[in-house]
Amino acid sequence: MSFLCGTLHRDRGRSKRICNEGADLDDLRQRLSRILDAPRNLNGREGVEQGTSRGAALGSGASGPWVEQDAGGVKGVLPSEVAALLGAEEAQTPFGPCLEVRASYRVEYRHGLHRLCDFLSLDLRKLDRLCGGVGQVHVSPEEILFLDLETTGLSLGVGTWVFLVGLGFFEKGKYHTRQLFLRNFEEERALLYRASRMMERFRIVVTFNGKRFDLPLLEARLALHGQDDCISSLTHWDLLHPAKRLWKGRLEDCRLDTVEGARLGVCREERDIRGERIPEGYLRFIHSGDASFLRRIVHHNAADLLTLLVLAVHVHKCCEDLDPRETNLVSLGQYLERTGSHEEGVKCYRIASQRGLGQHERERALFLLAQRRKREGRAEEALAAWEMLAKEGVAWGVAACEELAKHHEHRSKDLAKAVYYVEKALGGDIFLEGPMRLKLEKRLSRLRKKVGKIPCK
């Protein structure tokens, strides 16, 4: 505790914390009390803004709280006044109340390029494969939950609180969002209980980077409060991974805001708030009652729940269209191969080898196509691709020559051709790194010895 009441002295390059000898223990207790009780010291604050109405949550086609950009006059808000500010209702649980913001959208509502109802006609087994599954799921859209969390930080430690749980789902012909908001830290147990009970009826949960963050954090907070694990039984579709496979090398990064702007046609409005400012905005409310950002945070989370849905639609569409200008078909083809969809992967390679962006991508696609045919025992197709690369290839010409040398040494037994292709690889214009050059030189030496042992006819 000495660091709370001491001063920092530096002596010969070393730091020492020295406690003031006359420090008053009662004063220390008071200081600690003020720090720990900061979230509760909001009594007597006035000036809550009551400007909420049941208009369109994010535009026509939705019903819910009006969440336009906050102006001034929302500072000094009591936790008890937040419900009116957000247009929320109190949901009762065995552990007390928590706030719930509700909105509903007609399925014809358009978010960017896609309508919400487009999700209802997707091949969900294909979407499951794209998200790492085996494509054997048999679910209806009503059994799929879209999940997005807002938190006080980005670590998975116990000091990171979940203060907004956003849930989206289809029910009775509409798309509904439920956002559970934490007015103060004492309500976290109630909020988590409410969230877990709502998640129980679903079979699949859809997130963006949820594998590394949202779900582990939610599981940790539930365990901290001794509540049942409602997550491990759910199939998880993390859309970050198919997004990376589809747009690697096409976008500067695969952050959700980058993807939605570049691929989904979603333009965030001025009333939104950048994701990195959300923890700061919430903590300002907790510590001082400054609610200036709360409605914008709720708006941001609601928009994320819509973006998750149309992102799933667009991922599926890209895998149907196979447009090499928009999609990295080489990366997609490799993933489809790994998941057992070999012919779908080959289709991606064929298109990319003909219309891929840049020579390197086209050559790589052709080489991967040849490797797939080699594994299938379809040597003639593999040979045709390798020979084309050996003749015209730049980046992948050496690799193709090596494969041709292997084929003629071990399968066709034409050692002269094997020597020819190794010499071609070594004598080309491509710079060969040490290990590759050494490997080819060893192969050439071995081949020459074999050729020397063959008796003349």
CSV table of C-alpha atoms in Angstrom, one decimal:
chain,number,residue,atom,x,y,z
A,1,MET,CA,0.0,0.0,0.0
A,2,SER,CA,3.0,2.3,0.4
A,3,PHE,CA,2.8,3.5,-3.2
A,4,LEU,CA,-0.6,5.2,-2.4
A,5,CYS,CA,0.8,7.4,0.3
A,6,GLY,CA,4.5,7.7,-0.6
A,7,THR,CA,6.6,9.8,-2.9
A,8,LEU,CA,9.0,8.4,-5.5
A,9,HIS,CA,12.7,9.0,-5.0
A,10,ARG,CA,15.5,8.1,-7.4
A,11,ASP,CA,18.9,7.1,-5.9
A,12,ARG,CA,21.8,6.2,-8.2
A,13,GLY,CA,19.6,5.1,-11.0
A,14,ARG,CA,17.3,2.9,-8.9
A,15,SER,CA,13.6,3.7,-8.0
A,16,LYS,CA,12.5,3.5,-4.4
A,17,ARG,CA,9.0,4.0,-2.9
A,18,ILE,CA,9.3,5.7,0.5
A,19,CYS,CA,6.2,6.0,2.6
A,20,ASN,CA,5.8,9.4,4.4
A,21,GLU,CA,6.3,8.6,8.0
A,22,GLY,CA,3.6,10.8,9.2
A,23,ALA,CA,0.9,9.6,6.9
A,24,ASP,CA,-2.5,9.4,8.5
A,25,LEU,CA,-4.1,5.9,8.2
A,26,ASP,CA,-7.6,7.4,8.4
A,27,ASP,CA,-6.8,9.8,5.5
A,28,LEU,CA,-5.6,6.8,3.5
A,29,ARG,CA,-8.8,4.9,4.2
A,30,GLN,CA,-10.8,8.0,3.0
A,31,ARG,CA,-8.8,8.2,-0.2
A,32,LEU,CA,-9.3,4.5,-0.9
A,33,SER,CA,-13.0,4.8,-0.3
A,34,ARG,CA,-13.3,7.7,-2.7
A,35,ILE,CA,-11.6,5.7,-5.4
A,36,LEU,CA,-13.6,2.5,-4.9
A,37,ASP,CA,-16.9,4.3,-4.5
A,38,ALA,CA,-16.5,6.6,-7.5
A,39,PRO,CA,-19.2,4.8,-9.6
A,40,ARG,CA,-21.7,5.2,-6.8
A,41,ASN,CA,-21.1,8.9,-5.9
A,42,LEU,CA,-23.6,10.2,-8.4
A,43,ASN,CA,-26.3,11.3,-6.0
A,44,GLY,CA,-27.7,14.8,-6.4
A,45,ARG,CA,-26.8,15.1,-10.1
A,46,GLU,CA,-29.4,16.6,-12.4
A,47,GLY,CA,-29.8,17.6,-16.1
A,48,VAL,CA,-30.8,14.3,-17.6
A,49,GLU,CA,-31.9,14.6,-21.3
A,50,GLN,CA,-35.3,13.0,-21.8
A,51,GLY,CA,-35.3,13.2,-25.6
A,52,THR,CA,-36.2,9.6,-26.4
A,53,SER,CA,-38.9,8.4,-28.7
A,54,ARG,CA,-40.1,5.2,-30.4
A,55,GLY,CA,-38.9,6.1,-33.9
A,56,ALA,CA,-36.7,4.3,-36.3
A,57,ALA,CA,-33.6,2.8,-34.7
A,58,LEU,CA,-31.3,3.1,-37.7
A,59,GLY,CA,-33.7,4.2,-40.4
A,60,SER,CA,-37.0,3.2,-42.0
A,61,GLY,CA,-38.1,-0.3,-41.4
A,62,ALA,CA,-37.0,-0.4,-37.7
A,63,SER,CA,-38.8,0.3,-34.5
A,64,GLY,CA,-36.9,1.1,-31.3
A,65,PRO,CA,-35.2,4.0,-29.4
A,66,TRP,CA,-34.2,7.1,-31.3
A,67,VAL,CA,-30.4,7.2,-31.1
A,68,GLU,CA,-29.4,10.4,-32.9
A,69,GLN,CA,-26.1,12.0,-32.1
A,70,ASP,CA,-25.9,13.3,-28.6
A,71,ALA,CA,-25.7,17.0,-28.0
A,72,GLY,CA,-24.9,18.7,-24.8
A,73,GLY,CA,-27.0,18.5,-21.6
A,74,VAL,CA,-26.5,14.8,-20.8
A,75,LYS,CA,-23.9,15.2,-18.1
A,76,GLY,CA,-24.5,14.3,-14.5
A,77,VAL,CA,-26.9,11.5,-15.3
A,78,LEU,CA,-28.0,9.2,-12.5
A,79,PRO,CA,-28.0,5.4,-13.2
A,80,SER,CA,-31.7,5.4,-12.5
A,81,GLU,CA,-32.2,7.9,-15.4
A,82,VAL,CA,-30.3,6.0,-18.0
A,83,ALA,CA,-33.4,3.9,-19.0
A,84,ALA,CA,-35.2,7.1,-20.2
A,85,LEU,CA,-32.1,8.3,-22.0
A,86,LEU,CA,-31.7,5.1,-24.0
A,87,GLY,CA,-35.3,4.3,-24.4
A,88,ALA,CA,-34.7,1.1,-22.5
A,89,GLU,CA,-36.8,-1.1,-20.2
A,90,GLU,CA,-35.9,-2.8,-17.0
A,91,ALA,CA,-35.7,-6.6,-17.2
A,92,GLN,CA,-36.0,-8.4,-13.9
A,93,THR,CA,-33.8,-11.3,-12.9
A,94,PRO,CA,-33.2,-13.3,-9.7
A,95,PHE,CA,-30.2,-11.0,-9.2
A,96,GLY,CA,-31.9,-7.7,-9.7
A,97,PRO,CA,-32.8,-5.6,-12.8
A,98,CYS,CA,-30.8,-4.8,-15.9
A,99,LEU,CA,-31.6,-2.5,-18.8
A,100,GLU,CA,-32.7,-3.9,-22.1
A,101,VAL,CA,-33.0,-1.8,-25.3
A,102,ARG,CA,-35.3,-3.4,-27.9
A,103,ALA,CA,-35.7,-2.9,-31.6
A,104,SER,CA,-37.3,-4.7,-34.5
A,105,TYR,CA,-36.6,-4.5,-38.2
A,106,ARG,CA,-38.7,-5.6,-41.2
A,107,VAL,CA,-36.8,-8.2,-43.1
A,108,GLU,CA,-37.0,-6.0,-46.2
A,109,TYR,CA,-34.8,-3.4,-44.4
A,110,ARG,CA,-31.6,-2.7,-46.4
A,111,HIS,CA,-28.2,-2.3,-44.6
A,112,GLY,CA,-25.6,-1.4,-47.2
A,113,LEU,CA,-25.8,-3.7,-50.3
A,114,HIS,CA,-28.0,-6.4,-48.8
A,115,ARG,CA,-31.5,-6.7,-47.3
A,116,LEU,CA,-31.9,-8.6,-44.0
A,117,CYS,CA,-34.1,-11.2,-45.7
A,118,ASP,CA,-31.3,-12.2,-48.0
A,119,PHE,CA,-29.9,-14.2,-45.1
A,120,LEU,CA,-33.0,-16.4,-45.0
A,121,SER,CA,-32.3,-17.9,-48.4
A,122,LEU,CA,-28.6,-18.8,-47.8
A,123,ASP,CA,-27.2,-22.4,-47.9
A,124,LEU,CA,-26.4,-22.6,-44.2
A,125,ARG,CA,-24.4,-25.8,-44.6
A,126,LYS,CA,-22.1,-23.9,-47.0
A,127,LEU,CA,-21.8,-21.0,-44.6
A,128,ASP,CA,-20.9,-23.5,-41.9
A,129,ARG,CA,-18.0,-24.9,-44.0
A,130,LEU,CA,-16.8,-21.4,-44.7
A,131,CYS,CA,-16.6,-20.8,-40.9
A,132,GLY,CA,-14.7,-23.9,-40.2
A,133,GLY,CA,-17.4,-26.5,-39.8
A,134,VAL,CA,-18.1,-29.7,-41.7
A,135,GLY,CA,-21.2,-28.5,-43.4
A,136,GLN,CA,-23.5,-30.9,-41.6
A,137,VAL,CA,-25.6,-28.4,-39.6
A,138,HIS,CA,-29.3,-28.6,-40.0
A,139,VAL,CA,-30.7,-25.4,-38.5
A,140,SER,CA,-33.2,-22.8,-39.3
A,141,PRO,CA,-32.4,-19.0,-39.4
A,142,GLU,CA,-34.4,-18.6,-36.2
A,143,GLU,CA,-31.9,-20.8,-34.4
A,144,ILE,CA,-29.0,-18.5,-35.2
A,145,LEU,CA,-27.9,-15.7,-32.8
A,146,PHE,CA,-25.7,-12.7,-33.8
A,147,LEU,CA,-23.6,-11.5,-30.9
A,148,ASP,CA,-21.5,-8.4,-30.3
A,149,LEU,CA,-20.1,-7.1,-27.0
A,150,GLU,CA,-18.9,-3.7,-25.9
A,151,THR,CA,-16.3,-3.8,-23.1
A,152,THR,CA,-14.2,-1.6,-21.0
A,153,GLY,CA,-11.0,-2.8,-22.6
A,154,LEU,CA,-9.5,-5.3,-25.0
A,155,SER,CA,-7.7,-7.7,-22.6
A,156,LEU,CA,-9.2,-10.9,-21.2
A,157,GLY,CA,-8.3,-10.1,-17.7
A,158,VAL,CA,-10.7,-9.9,-14.8
A,159,GLY,CA,-10.5,-6.1,-15.0
A,160,THR,CA,-12.3,-6.0,-18.3
A,161,TRP,CA,-16.1,-5.6,-17.9
A,162,VAL,CA,-18.8,-6.4,-20.4
A,163,PHE,CA,-21.1,-3.4,-20.3
A,164,LEU,CA,-23.2,-3.9,-23.4
A,165,VAL,CA,-24.3,-7.3,-24.8
A,166,GLY,CA,-25.9,-7.0,-28.2
A,167,LEU,CA,-28.0,-9.9,-29.5
A,168,GLY,CA,-29.7,-10.2,-32.9
A,169,PHE,CA,-32.0,-12.9,-34.1
A,170,PHE,CA,-35.0,-13.7,-36.5
A,171,GLU,CA,-38.4,-14.3,-34.9
A,172,LYS,CA,-41.9,-14.1,-36.3
A,173,GLY,CA,-40.9,-12.6,-39.6
A,174,LYS,CA,-38.7,-9.8,-38.2
A,175,TYR,CA,-35.1,-9.3,-37.2
A,176,HIS,CA,-34.9,-8.3,-33.5
A,177,THR,CA,-32.1,-6.8,-31.5
A,178,ARG,CA,-31.8,-6.9,-27.7
A,179,GLN,CA,-29.1,-4.8,-26.1
A,180,LEU,CA,-28.4,-5.4,-22.4
A,181,PHE,CA,-26.7,-2.3,-20.8
A,182,LEU,CA,-24.8,-2.1,-17.6
A,183,ARG,CA,-25.8,1.0,-15.6
A,184,ASN,CA,-23.3,0.2,-12.8
A,185,PHE,CA,-20.9,-2.6,-12.0
A,186,GLU,CA,-23.3,-4.0,-9.3
A,187,GLU,CA,-25.7,-5.0,-12.1
A,188,GLU,CA,-23.3,-7.2,-14.0
A,189,ARG,CA,-24.5,-10.4,-12.5
A,190,ALA,CA,-28.1,-9.6,-13.5
A,191,LEU,CA,-27.0,-8.6,-17.0
A,192,LEU,CA,-25.0,-11.8,-17.5
A,193,TYR,CA,-27.9,-13.9,-16.2
A,194,ARG,CA,-30.3,-12.3,-18.6
A,195,ALA,CA,-27.9,-12.7,-21.5
A,196,SER,CA,-27.3,-16.4,-20.8
A,197,ARG,CA,-31.0,-17.1,-20.5
A,198,MET,CA,-31.7,-15.4,-23.8
A,199,MET,CA,-28.9,-17.4,-25.5
A,200,GLU,CA,-30.1,-20.8,-24.4
A,201,ARG,CA,-32.6,-21.4,-27.2
A,202,PHE,CA,-30.1,-20.9,-30.0
A,203,ARG,CA,-27.8,-23.4,-31.7
A,204,ILE,CA,-25.4,-21.2,-33.5
A,205,VAL,CA,-23.7,-18.0,-32.5
A,206,VAL,CA,-22.2,-15.6,-35.0
A,207,THR,CA,-19.5,-13.1,-34.1
A,208,PHE,CA,-16.6,-11.2,-35.6
A,209,ASN,CA,-13.4,-12.1,-33.8
A,210,GLY,CA,-15.5,-13.8,-31.1
A,211,LYS,CA,-13.2,-16.8,-31.0
A,212,ARG,CA,-10.3,-14.8,-29.6
A,213,PHE,CA,-12.3,-12.2,-27.6
A,214,ASP,CA,-16.0,-12.1,-27.2
A,215,LEU,CA,-16.8,-15.7,-26.3
A,216,PRO,CA,-13.7,-16.2,-24.0
A,217,LEU,CA,-14.5,-13.0,-22.2
A,218,LEU,CA,-18.2,-13.8,-21.8
A,219,GLU,CA,-17.3,-17.3,-20.5
A,220,ALA,CA,-14.8,-15.7,-18.0
A,221,ARG,CA,-17.4,-13.2,-16.7
A,222,LEU,CA,-20.0,-15.9,-16.3
A,223,ALA,CA,-17.6,-18.2,-14.4
A,224,LEU,CA,-16.6,-15.2,-12.2
A,225,HIS,CA,-20.2,-14.9,-11.1
A,226,GLY,CA,-20.7,-18.7,-10.7
A,227,GLN,CA,-23.2,-18.9,-13.6
A,228,ASP,CA,-23.8,-21.7,-16.0
A,229,ASP,CA,-21.8,-21.9,-19.2
A,230,CYS,CA,-24.3,-21.2,-22.0
A,231,ILE,CA,-21.7,-20.9,-24.7
A,232,SER,CA,-19.8,-24.2,-25.1
A,233,SER,CA,-22.9,-26.0,-26.4
A,234,LEU,CA,-23.2,-23.5,-29.3
A,235,THR,CA,-21.7,-23.9,-32.7
A,236,HIS,CA,-19.6,-20.8,-33.4
A,237,TRP,CA,-19.3,-19.0,-36.7
A,238,ASP,CA,-16.6,-16.4,-36.4
A,239,LEU,CA,-16.9,-14.3,-39.6
A,240,LEU,CA,-13.4,-12.8,-39.2
A,241,HIS,CA,-11.8,-16.0,-40.6
A,242,PRO,CA,-13.7,-16.2,-43.9
A,243,ALA,CA,-13.3,-12.5,-44.2
A,244,LYS,CA,-9.5,-12.9,-44.1
A,245,ARG,CA,-9.6,-15.8,-46.5
A,246,LEU,CA,-11.7,-13.8,-49.0
A,247,TRP,CA,-10.1,-10.4,-48.9
A,248,LYS,CA,-6.5,-11.1,-47.9
A,249,GLY,CA,-4.4,-8.9,-50.1
A,250,ARG,CA,-7.6,-7.1,-51.4
A,251,LEU,CA,-8.1,-4.8,-48.4
A,252,GLU,CA,-5.6,-2.9,-46.2
A,253,ASP,CA,-6.9,-4.9,-43.2
A,254,CYS,CA,-9.9,-7.0,-42.2
A,255,ARG,CA,-11.3,-4.9,-39.4
A,256,LEU,CA,-15.0,-4.8,-39.3
A,257,ASP,CA,-15.2,-1.1,-40.2
A,258,THR,CA,-12.9,-1.6,-43.1
A,259,VAL,CA,-14.8,-4.6,-44.5
A,260,GLU,CA,-18.2,-3.0,-44.1
A,261,GLY,CA,-17.1,0.2,-45.9
A,262,ALA,CA,-15.1,-1.5,-48.7
A,263,ARG,CA,-17.3,-4.6,-49.3
A,264,LEU,CA,-20.7,-4.2,-47.8
A,265,GLY,CA,-21.6,-0.7,-48.8
A,266,VAL,CA,-22.2,0.4,-45.2
A,267,CYS,CA,-21.5,4.0,-44.4
A,268,ARG,CA,-21.5,4.8,-40.7
A,269,GLU,CA,-23.3,8.0,-39.8
A,270,GLU,CA,-21.9,11.0,-37.9
A,271,ARG,CA,-23.9,10.0,-34.9
A,272,ASP,CA,-21.8,6.8,-34.6
A,273,ILE,CA,-18.7,6.6,-32.5
A,274,ARG,CA,-15.4,5.0,-33.4
A,275,GLY,CA,-14.9,1.6,-31.7
A,276,GLU,CA,-11.7,2.7,-29.9
A,277,ARG,CA,-13.5,5.5,-28.2
A,278,ILE,CA,-16.2,3.3,-26.7
A,279,PRO,CA,-14.5,2.2,-23.5
A,280,GLU,CA,-13.5,5.8,-22.7
A,281,GLY,CA,-17.1,7.0,-23.3
A,282,TYR,CA,-18.6,4.4,-21.0
A,283,LEU,CA,-16.0,5.0,-18.2
A,284,ARG,CA,-16.7,8.7,-18.3
A,285,PHE,CA,-20.3,7.9,-17.5
A,286,ILE,CA,-19.3,5.5,-14.7
A,287,HIS,CA,-16.9,7.8,-13.0
A,288,SER,CA,-18.6,11.2,-13.5
A,289,GLY,CA,-22.2,10.6,-14.8
A,290,ASP,CA,-21.2,12.1,-18.2
A,291,ALA,CA,-23.6,10.3,-20.5
A,292,SER,CA,-22.7,12.2,-23.7
A,293,PHE,CA,-21.6,9.1,-25.6
A,294,LEU,CA,-24.1,6.5,-24.3
A,295,ARG,CA,-26.7,6.7,-27.1
A,296,ARG,CA,-23.9,6.7,-29.7
A,297,ILE,CA,-22.4,3.6,-28.2
A,298,VAL,CA,-25.8,1.8,-28.2
A,299,HIS,CA,-26.3,3.0,-31.8
A,300,HIS,CA,-22.8,1.6,-32.8
A,301,ASN,CA,-23.6,-1.8,-31.2
A,302,ALA,CA,-26.9,-2.0,-33.0
A,303,ALA,CA,-25.3,-1.2,-36.3
A,304,ASP,CA,-22.7,-3.9,-35.7
A,305,LEU,CA,-25.5,-6.4,-35.2
A,306,LEU,CA,-26.9,-5.5,-38.6
A,307,THR,CA,-23.4,-5.6,-40.2
A,308,LEU,CA,-22.8,-9.1,-38.8
A,309,LEU,CA,-25.9,-10.3,-40.6
A,310,VAL,CA,-25.2,-8.8,-44.0
A,311,LEU,CA,-21.5,-9.8,-43.7
A,312,ALA,CA,-22.7,-13.4,-43.5
A,313,VAL,CA,-24.8,-12.8,-46.7
A,314,HIS,CA,-21.8,-11.2,-48.5
A,315,VAL,CA,-19.4,-13.9,-47.6
A,316,HIS,CA,-21.8,-16.5,-49.0
A,317,LYS,CA,-22.3,-14.4,-52.1
A,318,CYS,CA,-18.6,-14.1,-52.8
A,319,CYS,CA,-18.2,-17.8,-52.6
A,320,GLU,CA,-21.0,-18.2,-55.2
A,321,ASP,CA,-19.8,-15.4,-57.6
A,322,LEU,CA,-16.0,-16.2,-57.4
A,323,ASP,CA,-15.1,-12.8,-58.8
A,324,PRO,CA,-11.2,-12.6,-58.7
A,325,ARG,CA,-11.4,-8.8,-58.7
A,326,GLU,CA,-13.1,-8.8,-55.3
A,327,THR,CA,-12.1,-12.1,-53.8
A,328,ASN,CA,-8.8,-13.8,-53.2
A,329,LEU,CA,-9.6,-17.0,-54.9
A,330,VAL,CA,-6.3,-18.6,-54.2
A,331,SER,CA,-6.7,-18.2,-50.4
A,332,LEU,CA,-10.4,-19.4,-50.7
A,333,GLY,CA,-9.4,-22.4,-52.8
A,334,GLN,CA,-6.7,-23.5,-50.2
A,335,TYR,CA,-9.3,-23.3,-47.4
A,336,LEU,CA,-11.9,-25.3,-49.4
A,337,GLU,CA,-9.3,-27.9,-50.1
A,338,ARG,CA,-8.4,-28.2,-46.4
A,339,THR,CA,-12.1,-28.7,-45.5
A,340,GLY,CA,-12.5,-31.4,-48.1
A,341,SER,CA,-14.3,-29.4,-50.8
A,342,HIS,CA,-11.6,-30.3,-53.4
A,343,GLU,CA,-13.4,-29.6,-56.6
A,344,GLU,CA,-14.7,-26.3,-55.3
A,345,GLY,CA,-11.1,-25.4,-54.5
A,346,VAL,CA,-10.0,-26.5,-58.0
A,347,LYS,CA,-12.7,-24.3,-59.5
A,348,CYS,CA,-11.2,-21.3,-57.5
A,349,TYR,CA,-7.7,-22.1,-58.8
A,350,ARG,CA,-8.9,-22.4,-62.4
A,351,ILE,CA,-10.5,-19.0,-62.3
A,352,ALA,CA,-7.6,-17.4,-60.5
A,353,SER,CA,-5.1,-18.9,-62.9
A,354,GLN,CA,-6.9,-17.2,-65.8
A,355,ARG,CA,-8.2,-13.9,-64.3
A,356,GLY,CA,-6.3,-13.4,-61.0
A,357,LEU,CA,-4.9,-10.0,-60.1
A,358,GLY,CA,-1.3,-10.0,-61.2
A,359,GLN,CA,1.0,-12.6,-62.6
A,360,HIS,CA,2.2,-13.9,-59.3
A,361,GLU,CA,-1.4,-14.7,-58.2
A,362,ARG,CA,-2.2,-16.4,-61.5
A,363,GLU,CA,1.0,-18.5,-61.4
A,364,ARG,CA,0.4,-19.5,-57.8
A,365,ALA,CA,-3.1,-20.6,-58.6
A,366,LEU,CA,-1.9,-22.7,-61.6
A,367,PHE,CA,0.8,-24.3,-59.4
A,368,LEU,CA,-1.8,-25.2,-56.6
A,369,LEU,CA,-4.1,-26.7,-59.3
A,370,ALA,CA,-1.2,-28.9,-60.5
A,371,GLN,CA,-0.5,-30.0,-56.9
A,372,ARG,CA,-4.1,-31.0,-56.4
A,373,ARG,CA,-4.1,-33.0,-59.6
A,374,LYS,CA,-0.8,-34.7,-58.5
A,375,ARG,CA,-2.4,-35.8,-55.2
A,376,GLU,CA,-5.3,-37.2,-57.1
A,377,GLY,CA,-3.1,-39.2,-59.5
A,378,ARG,CA,-4.1,-37.1,-62.5
A,379,ALA,CA,-0.6,-36.8,-63.8
A,380,GLU,CA,-1.4,-35.5,-67.3
A,381,GLU,CA,-3.2,-32.4,-66.0
A,382,ALA,CA,-0.5,-31.8,-63.4
A,383,LEU,CA,2.2,-32.0,-66.1
A,384,ALA,CA,0.4,-29.6,-68.4
A,385,ALA,CA,0.3,-27.0,-65.7
A,386,TRP,CA,3.9,-27.5,-64.6
A,387,GLU,CA,5.2,-27.3,-68.2
A,388,MET,CA,3.3,-24.0,-68.7
A,389,LEU,CA,4.8,-22.6,-65.6
A,390,ALA,CA,8.3,-23.8,-66.5
A,391,LYS,CA,8.0,-22.2,-69.9
A,392,GLU,CA,6.3,-18.9,-69.0
A,393,GLY,CA,6.4,-18.6,-65.2
A,394,VAL,CA,8.4,-16.1,-63.3
A,395,ALA,CA,7.8,-16.4,-59.5
A,396,TRP,CA,6.6,-20.1,-59.7
A,397,GLY,CA,8.8,-21.3,-62.6
A,398,VAL,CA,11.5,-22.8,-60.4
A,399,ALA,CA,9.0,-24.7,-58.3
A,400,ALA,CA,7.4,-26.1,-61.5
A,401,CYS,CA,10.8,-27.2,-62.8
A,402,GLU,CA,11.5,-29.0,-59.6
A,403,GLU,CA,8.2,-30.8,-59.8
A,404,LEU,CA,8.9,-31.8,-63.4
A,405,ALA,CA,12.3,-33.1,-62.4
A,406,LYS,CA,10.8,-35.2,-59.7
A,407,HIS,CA,8.2,-36.6,-62.1
A,408,HIS,CA,10.7,-37.6,-64.8
A,409,GLU,CA,13.1,-39.1,-62.3
A,410,HIS,CA,10.7,-41.2,-60.4
A,411,ARG,CA,7.7,-41.8,-62.7
A,412,SER,CA,8.6,-41.5,-66.4
A,413,LYS,CA,12.2,-42.5,-65.7
A,414,ASP,CA,13.4,-40.0,-68.2
A,415,LEU,CA,16.6,-38.9,-66.5
A,416,ALA,CA,17.6,-36.6,-69.3
A,417,LYS,CA,14.5,-34.6,-69.0
A,418,ALA,CA,14.9,-34.6,-65.2
A,419,VAL,CA,18.4,-33.1,-65.6
A,420,TYR,CA,17.1,-30.6,-68.1
A,421,TYR,CA,14.6,-29.2,-65.7
A,422,VAL,CA,17.0,-29.0,-62.8
A,423,GLU,CA,19.5,-27.2,-64.9
A,424,LYS,CA,16.8,-24.8,-66.2
A,425,ALA,CA,15.8,-24.0,-62.6
A,426,LEU,CA,19.4,-23.3,-61.6
A,427,GLY,CA,20.2,-21.3,-64.7
A,428,GLY,CA,17.2,-19.0,-64.8
A,429,ASP,CA,17.0,-15.4,-64.0
A,430,ILE,CA,15.3,-15.9,-60.6
A,431,PHE,CA,17.4,-15.4,-57.6
A,432,LEU,CA,17.5,-18.6,-55.5
A,433,GLU,CA,18.0,-18.5,-51.8
A,434,GLY,CA,20.7,-20.8,-50.3
A,435,PRO,CA,18.5,-23.7,-49.2
A,436,MET,CA,16.6,-24.0,-52.5
A,437,ARG,CA,19.8,-23.7,-54.6
A,438,LEU,CA,21.6,-26.3,-52.4
A,439,LYS,CA,18.6,-28.7,-52.7
A,440,LEU,CA,18.6,-28.3,-56.5
A,441,GLU,CA,22.3,-28.8,-56.8
A,442,LYS,CA,22.1,-32.0,-54.7
A,443,ARG,CA,19.4,-33.3,-57.0
A,444,LEU,CA,21.4,-32.4,-60.1
A,445,SER,CA,24.5,-34.2,-58.7
A,446,ARG,CA,22.5,-37.3,-57.9
A,447,LEU,CA,20.9,-37.3,-61.4
A,448,ARG,CA,24.2,-37.0,-63.2
A,449,LYS,CA,25.5,-40.0,-61.2
A,450,LYS,CA,22.5,-42.0,-62.2
A,451,VAL,CA,22.9,-41.0,-65.9
A,452,GLY,CA,26.6,-42.0,-65.7
A,453,LYS,CA,25.7,-45.5,-64.5
A,454,ILE,CA,23.3,-46.1,-67.4
A,455,PRO,CA,25.2,-48.4,-69.9
A,456,CYS,CA,25.4,-47.1,-73.5
A,457,LYS,CA,23.3,-48.9,-76.0
